[in-house]
CSV table of C-alpha atoms in Angstrom, one decimal:
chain,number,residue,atom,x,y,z
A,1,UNK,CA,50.3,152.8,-182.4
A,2,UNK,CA,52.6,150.1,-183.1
A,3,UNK,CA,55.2,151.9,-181.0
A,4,UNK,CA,52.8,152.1,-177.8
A,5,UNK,CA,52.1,148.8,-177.9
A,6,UNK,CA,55.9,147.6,-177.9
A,7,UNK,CA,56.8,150.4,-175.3
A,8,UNK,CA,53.9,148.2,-173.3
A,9,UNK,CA,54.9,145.0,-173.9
A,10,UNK,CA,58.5,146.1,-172.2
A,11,UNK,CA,56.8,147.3,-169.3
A,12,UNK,CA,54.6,144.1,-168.9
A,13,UNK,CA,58.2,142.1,-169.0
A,14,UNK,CA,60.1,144.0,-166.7
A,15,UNK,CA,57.2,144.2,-163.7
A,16,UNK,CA,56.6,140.4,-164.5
A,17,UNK,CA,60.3,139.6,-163.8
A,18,UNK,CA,60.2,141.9,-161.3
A,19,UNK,CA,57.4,140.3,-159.5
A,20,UNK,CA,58.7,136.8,-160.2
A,21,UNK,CA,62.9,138.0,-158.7
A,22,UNK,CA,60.8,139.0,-155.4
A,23,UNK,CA,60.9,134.9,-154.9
A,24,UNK,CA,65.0,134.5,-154.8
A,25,UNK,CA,64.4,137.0,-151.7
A,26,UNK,CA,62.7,134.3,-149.4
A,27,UNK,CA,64.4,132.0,-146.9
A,28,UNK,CA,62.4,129.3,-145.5
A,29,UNK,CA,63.5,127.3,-142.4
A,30,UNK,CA,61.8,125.3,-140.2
A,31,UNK,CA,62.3,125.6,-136.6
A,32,UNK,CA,62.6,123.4,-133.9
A,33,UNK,CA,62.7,124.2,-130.5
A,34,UNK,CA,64.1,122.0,-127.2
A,35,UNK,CA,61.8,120.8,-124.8
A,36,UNK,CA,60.7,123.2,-121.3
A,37,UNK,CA,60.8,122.1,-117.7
A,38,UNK,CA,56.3,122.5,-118.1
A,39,UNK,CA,54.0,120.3,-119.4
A,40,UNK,CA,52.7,122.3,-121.6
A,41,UNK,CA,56.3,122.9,-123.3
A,42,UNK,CA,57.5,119.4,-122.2
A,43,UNK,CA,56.9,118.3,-126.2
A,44,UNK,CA,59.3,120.6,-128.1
A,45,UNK,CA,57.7,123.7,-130.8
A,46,UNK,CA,58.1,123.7,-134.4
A,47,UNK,CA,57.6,126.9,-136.7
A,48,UNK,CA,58.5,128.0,-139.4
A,49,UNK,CA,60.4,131.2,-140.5
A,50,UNK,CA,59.9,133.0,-143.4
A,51,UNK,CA,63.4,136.0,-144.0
A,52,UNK,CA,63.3,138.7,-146.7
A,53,UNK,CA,66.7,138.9,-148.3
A,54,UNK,CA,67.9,142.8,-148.2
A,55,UNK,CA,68.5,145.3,-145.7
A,56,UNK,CA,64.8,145.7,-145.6
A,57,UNK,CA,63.5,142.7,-145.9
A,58,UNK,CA,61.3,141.1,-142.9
A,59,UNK,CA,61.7,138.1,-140.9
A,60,UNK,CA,58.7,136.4,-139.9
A,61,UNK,CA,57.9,133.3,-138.0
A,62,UNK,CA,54.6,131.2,-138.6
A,63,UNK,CA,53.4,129.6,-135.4
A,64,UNK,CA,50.6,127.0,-135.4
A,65,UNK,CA,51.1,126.2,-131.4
A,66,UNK,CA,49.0,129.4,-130.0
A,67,UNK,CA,45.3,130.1,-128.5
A,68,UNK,CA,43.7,132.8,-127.8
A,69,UNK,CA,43.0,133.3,-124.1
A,70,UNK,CA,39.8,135.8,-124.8
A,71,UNK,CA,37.7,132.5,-126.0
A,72,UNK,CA,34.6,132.7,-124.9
A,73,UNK,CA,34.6,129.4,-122.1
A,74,UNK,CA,38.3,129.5,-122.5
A,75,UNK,CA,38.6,126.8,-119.7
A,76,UNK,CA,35.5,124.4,-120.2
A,77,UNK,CA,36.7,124.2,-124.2
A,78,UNK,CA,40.2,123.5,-123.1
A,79,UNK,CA,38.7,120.6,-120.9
A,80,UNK,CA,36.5,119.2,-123.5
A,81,UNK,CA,38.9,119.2,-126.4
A,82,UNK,CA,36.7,121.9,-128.5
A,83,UNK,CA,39.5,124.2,-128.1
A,84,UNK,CA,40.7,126.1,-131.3
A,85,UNK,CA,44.1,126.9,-131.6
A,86,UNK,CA,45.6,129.0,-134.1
A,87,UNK,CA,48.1,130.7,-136.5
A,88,UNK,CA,50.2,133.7,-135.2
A,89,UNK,CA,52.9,135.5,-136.5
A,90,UNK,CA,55.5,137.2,-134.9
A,91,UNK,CA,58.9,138.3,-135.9
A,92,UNK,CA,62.1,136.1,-135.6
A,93,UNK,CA,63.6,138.5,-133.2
A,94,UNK,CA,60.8,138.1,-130.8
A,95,UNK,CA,60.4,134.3,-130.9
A,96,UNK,CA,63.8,134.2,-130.2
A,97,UNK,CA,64.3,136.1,-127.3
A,98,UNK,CA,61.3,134.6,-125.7
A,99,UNK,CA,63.1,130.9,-126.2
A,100,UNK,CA,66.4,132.6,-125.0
A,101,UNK,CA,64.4,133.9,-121.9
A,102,UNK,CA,63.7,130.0,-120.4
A,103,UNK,CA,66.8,128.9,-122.0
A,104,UNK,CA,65.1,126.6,-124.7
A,105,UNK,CA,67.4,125.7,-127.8
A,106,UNK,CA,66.6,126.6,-131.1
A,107,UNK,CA,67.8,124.7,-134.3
A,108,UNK,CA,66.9,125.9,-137.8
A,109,UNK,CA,66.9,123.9,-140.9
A,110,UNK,CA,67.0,126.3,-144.0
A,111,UNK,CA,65.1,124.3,-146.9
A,112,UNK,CA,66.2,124.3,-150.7
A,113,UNK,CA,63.2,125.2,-152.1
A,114,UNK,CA,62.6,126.4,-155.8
A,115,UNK,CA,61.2,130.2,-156.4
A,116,UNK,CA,57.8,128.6,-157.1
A,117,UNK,CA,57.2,126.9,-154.1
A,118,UNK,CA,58.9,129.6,-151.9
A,119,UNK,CA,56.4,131.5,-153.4
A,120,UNK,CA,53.5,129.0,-153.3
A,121,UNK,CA,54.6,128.4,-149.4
A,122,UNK,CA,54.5,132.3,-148.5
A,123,UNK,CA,51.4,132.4,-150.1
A,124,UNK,CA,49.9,129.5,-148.3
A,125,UNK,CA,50.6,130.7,-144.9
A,126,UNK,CA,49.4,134.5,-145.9
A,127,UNK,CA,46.0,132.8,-146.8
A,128,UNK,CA,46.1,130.7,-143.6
A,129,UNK,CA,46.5,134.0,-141.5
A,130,UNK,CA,43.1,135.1,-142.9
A,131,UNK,CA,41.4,135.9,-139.6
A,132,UNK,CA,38.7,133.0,-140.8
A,133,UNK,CA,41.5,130.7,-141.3
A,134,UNK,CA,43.5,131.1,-139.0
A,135,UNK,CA,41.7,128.6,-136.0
A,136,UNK,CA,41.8,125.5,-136.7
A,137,UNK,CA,40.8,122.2,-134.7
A,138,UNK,CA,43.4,121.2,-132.1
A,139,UNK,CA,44.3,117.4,-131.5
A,140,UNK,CA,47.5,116.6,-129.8
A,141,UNK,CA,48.8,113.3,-132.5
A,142,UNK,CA,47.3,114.1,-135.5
A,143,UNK,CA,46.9,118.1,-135.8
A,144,UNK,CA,48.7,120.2,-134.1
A,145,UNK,CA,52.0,122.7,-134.2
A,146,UNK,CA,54.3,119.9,-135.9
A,147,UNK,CA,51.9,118.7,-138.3
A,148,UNK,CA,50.3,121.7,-139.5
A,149,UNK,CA,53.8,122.5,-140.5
A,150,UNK,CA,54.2,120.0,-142.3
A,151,UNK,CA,50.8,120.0,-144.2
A,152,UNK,CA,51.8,123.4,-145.4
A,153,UNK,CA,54.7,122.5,-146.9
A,154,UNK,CA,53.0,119.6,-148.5
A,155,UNK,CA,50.7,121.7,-149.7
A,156,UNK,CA,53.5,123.8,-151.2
A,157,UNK,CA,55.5,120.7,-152.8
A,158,UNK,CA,52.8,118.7,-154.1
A,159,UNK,CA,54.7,114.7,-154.7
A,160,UNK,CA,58.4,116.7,-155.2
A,161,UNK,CA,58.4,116.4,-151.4
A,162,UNK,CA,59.0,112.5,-151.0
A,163,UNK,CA,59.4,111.4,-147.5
A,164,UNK,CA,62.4,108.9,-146.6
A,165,UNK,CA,60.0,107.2,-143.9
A,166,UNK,CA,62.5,103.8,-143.7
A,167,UNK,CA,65.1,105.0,-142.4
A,168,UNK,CA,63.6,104.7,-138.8
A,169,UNK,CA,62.2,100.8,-138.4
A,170,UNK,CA,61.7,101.3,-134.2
A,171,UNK,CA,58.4,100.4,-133.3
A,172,UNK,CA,57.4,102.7,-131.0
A,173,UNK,CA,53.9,103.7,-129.8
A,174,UNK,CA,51.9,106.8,-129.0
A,175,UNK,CA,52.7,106.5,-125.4
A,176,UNK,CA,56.1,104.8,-125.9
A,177,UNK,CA,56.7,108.0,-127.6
A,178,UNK,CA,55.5,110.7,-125.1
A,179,UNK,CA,57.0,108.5,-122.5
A,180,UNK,CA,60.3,110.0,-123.6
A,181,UNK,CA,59.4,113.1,-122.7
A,182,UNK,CA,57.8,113.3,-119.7
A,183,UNK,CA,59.9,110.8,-117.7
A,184,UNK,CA,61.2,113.7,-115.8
A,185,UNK,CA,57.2,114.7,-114.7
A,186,UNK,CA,56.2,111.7,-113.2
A,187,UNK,CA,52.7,113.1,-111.6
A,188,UNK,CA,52.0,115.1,-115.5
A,189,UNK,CA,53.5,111.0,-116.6
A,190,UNK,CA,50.9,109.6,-114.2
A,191,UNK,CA,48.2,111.9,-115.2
A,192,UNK,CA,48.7,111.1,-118.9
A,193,UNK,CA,48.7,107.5,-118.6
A,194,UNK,CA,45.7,108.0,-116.4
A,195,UNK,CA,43.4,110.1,-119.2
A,196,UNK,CA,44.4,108.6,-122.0
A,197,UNK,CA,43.3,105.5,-123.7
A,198,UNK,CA,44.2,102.3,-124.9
A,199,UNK,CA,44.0,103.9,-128.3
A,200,UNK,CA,47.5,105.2,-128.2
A,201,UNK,CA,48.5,102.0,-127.4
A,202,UNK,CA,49.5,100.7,-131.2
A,203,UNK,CA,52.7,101.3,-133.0
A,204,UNK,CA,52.7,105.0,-134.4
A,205,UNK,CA,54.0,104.8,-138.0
A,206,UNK,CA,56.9,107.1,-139.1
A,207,UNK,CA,54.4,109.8,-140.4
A,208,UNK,CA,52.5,109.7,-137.1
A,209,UNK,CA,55.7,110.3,-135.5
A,210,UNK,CA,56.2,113.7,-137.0
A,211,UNK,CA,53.5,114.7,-134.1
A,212,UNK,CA,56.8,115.7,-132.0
A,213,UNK,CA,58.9,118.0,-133.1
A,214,UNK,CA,62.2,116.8,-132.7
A,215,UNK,CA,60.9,113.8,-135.0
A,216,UNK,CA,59.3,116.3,-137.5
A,217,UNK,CA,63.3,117.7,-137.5
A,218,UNK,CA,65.0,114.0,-138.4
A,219,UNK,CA,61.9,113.7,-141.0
A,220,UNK,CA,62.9,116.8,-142.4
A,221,UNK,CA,66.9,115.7,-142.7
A,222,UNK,CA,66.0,112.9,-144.7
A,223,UNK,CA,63.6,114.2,-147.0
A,224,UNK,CA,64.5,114.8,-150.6
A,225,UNK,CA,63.2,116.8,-153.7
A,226,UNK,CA,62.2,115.2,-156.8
A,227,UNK,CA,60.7,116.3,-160.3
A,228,UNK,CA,62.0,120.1,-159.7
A,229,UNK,CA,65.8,119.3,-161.6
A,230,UNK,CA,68.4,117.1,-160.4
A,231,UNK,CA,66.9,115.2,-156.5
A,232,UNK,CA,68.4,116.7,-153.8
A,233,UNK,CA,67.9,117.1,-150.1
A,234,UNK,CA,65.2,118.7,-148.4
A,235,UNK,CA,67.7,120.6,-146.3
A,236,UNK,CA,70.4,122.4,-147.6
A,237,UNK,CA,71.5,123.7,-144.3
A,238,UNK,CA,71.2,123.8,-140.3
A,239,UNK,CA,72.2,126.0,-138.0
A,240,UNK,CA,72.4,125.8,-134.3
A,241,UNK,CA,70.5,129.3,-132.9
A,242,UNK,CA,70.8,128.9,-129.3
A,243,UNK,CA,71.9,125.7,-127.2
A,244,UNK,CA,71.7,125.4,-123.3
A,245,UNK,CA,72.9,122.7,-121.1
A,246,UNK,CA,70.3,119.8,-120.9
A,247,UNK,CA,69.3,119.9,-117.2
A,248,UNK,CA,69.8,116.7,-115.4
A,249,UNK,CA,66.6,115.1,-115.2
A,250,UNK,CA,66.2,113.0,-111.5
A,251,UNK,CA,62.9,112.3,-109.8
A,252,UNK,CA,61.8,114.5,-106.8
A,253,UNK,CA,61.6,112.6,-103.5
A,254,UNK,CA,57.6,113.3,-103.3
A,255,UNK,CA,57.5,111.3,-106.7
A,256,UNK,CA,54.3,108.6,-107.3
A,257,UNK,CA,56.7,105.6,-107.6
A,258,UNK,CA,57.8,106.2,-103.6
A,259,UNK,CA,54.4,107.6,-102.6
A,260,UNK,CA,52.4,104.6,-103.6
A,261,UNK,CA,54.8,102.2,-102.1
A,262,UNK,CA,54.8,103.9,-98.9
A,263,UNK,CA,50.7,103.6,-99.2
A,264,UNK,CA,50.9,99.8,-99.6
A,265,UNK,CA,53.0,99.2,-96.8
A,266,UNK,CA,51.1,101.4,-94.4
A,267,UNK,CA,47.6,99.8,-95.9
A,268,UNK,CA,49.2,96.1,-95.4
A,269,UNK,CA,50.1,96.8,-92.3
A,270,UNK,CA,47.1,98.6,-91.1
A,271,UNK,CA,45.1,95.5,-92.6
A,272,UNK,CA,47.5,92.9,-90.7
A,273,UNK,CA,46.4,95.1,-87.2
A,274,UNK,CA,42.6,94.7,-88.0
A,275,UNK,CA,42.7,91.2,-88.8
A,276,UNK,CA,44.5,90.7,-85.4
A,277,UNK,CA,42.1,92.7,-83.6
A,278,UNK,CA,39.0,91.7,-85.3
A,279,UNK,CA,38.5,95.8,-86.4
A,280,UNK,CA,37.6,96.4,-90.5
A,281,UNK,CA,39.8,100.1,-90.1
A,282,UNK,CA,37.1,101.1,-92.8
A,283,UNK,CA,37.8,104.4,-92.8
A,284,UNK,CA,41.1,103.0,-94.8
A,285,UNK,CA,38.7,102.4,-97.6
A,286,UNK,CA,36.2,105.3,-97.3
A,287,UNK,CA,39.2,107.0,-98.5
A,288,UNK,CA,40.9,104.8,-100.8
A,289,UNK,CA,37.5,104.3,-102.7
A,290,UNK,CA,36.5,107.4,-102.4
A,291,UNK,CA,39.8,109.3,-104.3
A,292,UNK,CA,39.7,106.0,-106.8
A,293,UNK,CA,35.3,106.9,-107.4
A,294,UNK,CA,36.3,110.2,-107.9
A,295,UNK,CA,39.3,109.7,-110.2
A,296,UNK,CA,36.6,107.0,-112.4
A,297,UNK,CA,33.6,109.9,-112.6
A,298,UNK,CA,37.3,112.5,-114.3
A,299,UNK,CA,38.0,109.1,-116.8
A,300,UNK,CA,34.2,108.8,-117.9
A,301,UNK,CA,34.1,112.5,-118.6
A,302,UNK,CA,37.3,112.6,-120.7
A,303,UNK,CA,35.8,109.2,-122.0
A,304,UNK,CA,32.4,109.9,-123.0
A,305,UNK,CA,31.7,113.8,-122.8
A,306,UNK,CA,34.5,115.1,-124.6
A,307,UNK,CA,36.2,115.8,-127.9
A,308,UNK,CA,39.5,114.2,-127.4
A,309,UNK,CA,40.5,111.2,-129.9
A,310,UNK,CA,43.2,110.1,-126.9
A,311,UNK,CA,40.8,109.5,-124.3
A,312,UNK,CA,38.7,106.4,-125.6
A,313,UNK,CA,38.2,102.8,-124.8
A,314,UNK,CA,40.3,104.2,-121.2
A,315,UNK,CA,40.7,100.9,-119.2
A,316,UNK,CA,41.7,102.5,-116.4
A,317,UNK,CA,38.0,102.6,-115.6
A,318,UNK,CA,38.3,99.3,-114.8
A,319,UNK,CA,40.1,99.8,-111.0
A,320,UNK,CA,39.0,103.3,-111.0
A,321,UNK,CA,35.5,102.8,-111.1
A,322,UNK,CA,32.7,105.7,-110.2
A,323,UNK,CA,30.6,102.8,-108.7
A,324,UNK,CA,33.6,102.9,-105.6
A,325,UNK,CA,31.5,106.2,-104.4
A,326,UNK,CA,28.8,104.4,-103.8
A,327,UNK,CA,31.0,101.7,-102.3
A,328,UNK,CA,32.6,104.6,-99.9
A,329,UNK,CA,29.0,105.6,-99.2
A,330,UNK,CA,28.0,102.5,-98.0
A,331,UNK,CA,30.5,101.9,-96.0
A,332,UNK,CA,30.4,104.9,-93.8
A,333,UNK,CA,26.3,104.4,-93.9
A,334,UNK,CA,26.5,100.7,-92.8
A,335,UNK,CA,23.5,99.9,-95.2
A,336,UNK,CA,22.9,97.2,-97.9
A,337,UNK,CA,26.0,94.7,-96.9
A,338,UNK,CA,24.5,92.1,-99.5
A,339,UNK,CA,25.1,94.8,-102.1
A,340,UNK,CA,28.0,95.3,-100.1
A,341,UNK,CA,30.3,91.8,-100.7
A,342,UNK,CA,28.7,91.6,-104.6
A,343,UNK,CA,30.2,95.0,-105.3
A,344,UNK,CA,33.7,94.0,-103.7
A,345,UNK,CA,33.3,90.6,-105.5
A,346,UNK,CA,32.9,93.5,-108.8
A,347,UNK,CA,35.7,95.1,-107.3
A,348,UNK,CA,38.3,91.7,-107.3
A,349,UNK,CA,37.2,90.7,-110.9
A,350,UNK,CA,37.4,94.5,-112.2
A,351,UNK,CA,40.8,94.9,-110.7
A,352,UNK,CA,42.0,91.7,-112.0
A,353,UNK,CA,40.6,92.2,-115.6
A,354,UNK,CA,42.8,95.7,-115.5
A,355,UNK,CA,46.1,93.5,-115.2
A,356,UNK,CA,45.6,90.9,-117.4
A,357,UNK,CA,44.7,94.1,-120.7
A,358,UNK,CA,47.8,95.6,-118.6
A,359,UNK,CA,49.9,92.3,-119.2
A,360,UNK,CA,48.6,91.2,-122.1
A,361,UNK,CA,50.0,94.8,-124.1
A,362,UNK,CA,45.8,96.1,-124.9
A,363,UNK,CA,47.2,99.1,-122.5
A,364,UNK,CA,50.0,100.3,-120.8
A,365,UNK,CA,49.2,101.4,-117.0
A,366,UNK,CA,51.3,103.9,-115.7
A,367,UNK,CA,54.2,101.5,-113.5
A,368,UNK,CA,53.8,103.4,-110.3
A,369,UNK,CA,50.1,102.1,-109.9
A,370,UNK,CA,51.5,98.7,-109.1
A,371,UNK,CA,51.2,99.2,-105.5
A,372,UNK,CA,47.9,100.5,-105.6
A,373,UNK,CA,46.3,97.7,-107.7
A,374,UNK,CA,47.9,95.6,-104.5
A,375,UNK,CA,45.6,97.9,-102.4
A,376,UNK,CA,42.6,97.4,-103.8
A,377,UNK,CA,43.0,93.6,-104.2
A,378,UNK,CA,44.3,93.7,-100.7
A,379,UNK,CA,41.4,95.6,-99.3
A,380,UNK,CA,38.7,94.3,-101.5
A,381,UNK,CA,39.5,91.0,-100.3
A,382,UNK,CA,39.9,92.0,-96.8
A,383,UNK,CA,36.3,93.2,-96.9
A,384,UNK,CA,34.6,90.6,-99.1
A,385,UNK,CA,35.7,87.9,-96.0
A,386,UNK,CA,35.7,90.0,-93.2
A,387,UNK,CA,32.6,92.8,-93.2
A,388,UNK,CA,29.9,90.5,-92.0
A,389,UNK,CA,31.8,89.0,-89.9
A,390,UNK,CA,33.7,92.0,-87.7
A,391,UNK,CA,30.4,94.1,-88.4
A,392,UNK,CA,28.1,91.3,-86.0
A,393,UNK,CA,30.9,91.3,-83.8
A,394,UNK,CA,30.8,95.1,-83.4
């Protein structure tokens, strides 16, 4: 009996060992990927790839920055921020060639990572895959394909992962920081600025900056292990997987900066003309209050019907008012011109209020919409001493 057991106990010690050597066969790496010429790819990727050491051995890649285009109101959950993404897993050959196809660059990191929390990690992501874990709640700063990744290997790491977080002092904020990216889309620049609120308007700490990839890479350069054996860095090596020529970035001529500009002059000079001539050119503003009412009703929406943390306290909403519909309407209708001159009086104070939070740093307007604040100050006032007037002379 006694010779059973020991034959047993040598069995139990060579599958356990063999079941703890599978963890020397991992290498982790995180993945960072160059920014597209799209919006929706304008931000960088990250991932993270998981090789099998061996002539066998698989090479996966975890990827937190996919959704499934079979949702159920794929389109109206997009809209209204209750969007799930997800986590997907495809292997390294395929990521790559699909970042080789629109000539993204690829860097990899590869982590020096004890067997435990190789191990730990592969076992956090397998668990994560779980078809009921795999969606999670999408939000652009604070959840998404960078910080996911990072979550899971804090989750992995425990306090052994310390994070070197002074090393970058530049006070930037959330829109300094995705101002550096879309600069070369200045109608998806102008867009941004337009939906989102004053609430990415303070300074993102260095943690919040791990939101974009290439700042999750530089996090992950200076980040050292502690408490696992002598501290060492994070990183034990990178490796450049593909590189591409950074495209000159120059604006189109049809950009917003010219457009508006050219509006200005022709609305200055068409006001200039009715003032000489005693005419109100209302049809000027039916439009220009019109598109401005129409682009207020998109801001309360994102504002107050939807799940997006970006779009609060918007004070765009302050020039771009859904009221100027009604202000559009009754000018084309001719009614209620006492309601009329209070509203443009609204109008003048509204607008005004808008450049002071814009001056004063409470939020940052999109620069091209200079001209057009000149419009509607130019316009308002135009109206608010002329309409009774040029209307009884009509």
């Amino acid at each position: 009996m006694r010779k059973y057991k020991i034959v047993f106990a040598l069995f139990f010690l060579i599958f356990t060992g063999l079941a703890s050597a599978q963890n020397q066969f991992y290498e982790i790496s995180l993945l960072t990927c160059d920014p597209g010429d799209q919006l929706y790819s304008s931000f960088g990727h990250s991932a993270i790839r998981v090789r099998e050491i061996g002539s066998d051995g698989r090479d996966m890649v975890f990827n937190f920055g996919t959704f499934d285009f079979d949702t159920p109101n794929f389109y109206g959950k997009f809209a209204t921020g209750k969007l799930n993404y997800m986590l997907s897993v495809t292997t390294y050959d395929r990521f790559i060639i699909e970042y080789d196809y629109f000539k993204r660059g690829v860097r990899e990191q590869v982590l020096d990572m004890s067997l435990e929390q190789k191990d730990f990690l592969v076992q956090h992501l397998n668990a994560l895959y779980d078809p009921a874990r795999r969606f999670y709640k999408y939000d652009f700063f604070f959840n998404n394909c960078a910080t996911k990744v990072r979550d899971a290997f804090e989750i992995a790491m425990g306090k052994q992962l310390v994070w070197n977080d002074s090393l970058d002092t530049e006070e930037k904020t959330f829109r300094n920081l995705i101002d550096e990216y879309v600069y070369p889309l200045p109608w998806a620049d102008l867009g941004i600025d337009l939906a989102l609120g004053s609430v990415i308007d303070r300074n993102a700490t260095e943690r919040e900056k791990q939101f974009l990839p290439d700042y999750m890479e530089r996090a992950f350069a200076s980040t050292e292990i502690v408490g696992d054996g002598p501290s060492r860095p994070l990183v034990k090596e990178s490796r450049v997987i593909l590189e591409f020529p950074k495209p000159e970035s120059k604006l189109d001529l049809l950009n917003p900066y010219l457009l508006f500009w050219v509006l200005a002059i022709f609305y200055a000079v068409a006001t200039w003309i009715g003032f000489r001539k005693g005419r109100l050119l209302k049809a000027l503003d039916i439009g220009l209050f019109g598109v401005l009412g129409i682009v207020g009703l998109v801001i309360s929406f994102l504002w107050f019907l939807t799940d997006h943390s970006a779009t609060l306290w918007n004070w765009n909403i302050l020039w771009a008012f859904p009221g100027h519909l009604i202000l559009a309407w009754s000018l084309m209708k001719r009614v209620g011109e006492t309601w009329t001159s209070k509203y443009l009086l609204f109008v003048l104070i509204s607008t005004s209020a808008a450049l002071i939070i814009w001056i004063t740093g409470l939020q940052s307007f999109h620069p091209s919409l200079v001209p057009l604040f000149l419009v509607i100050l130019l316009r308002a006032n135009f109206l608010f001493y002329n309409l009774e007037r040029f209307e009884k002379k009509a």
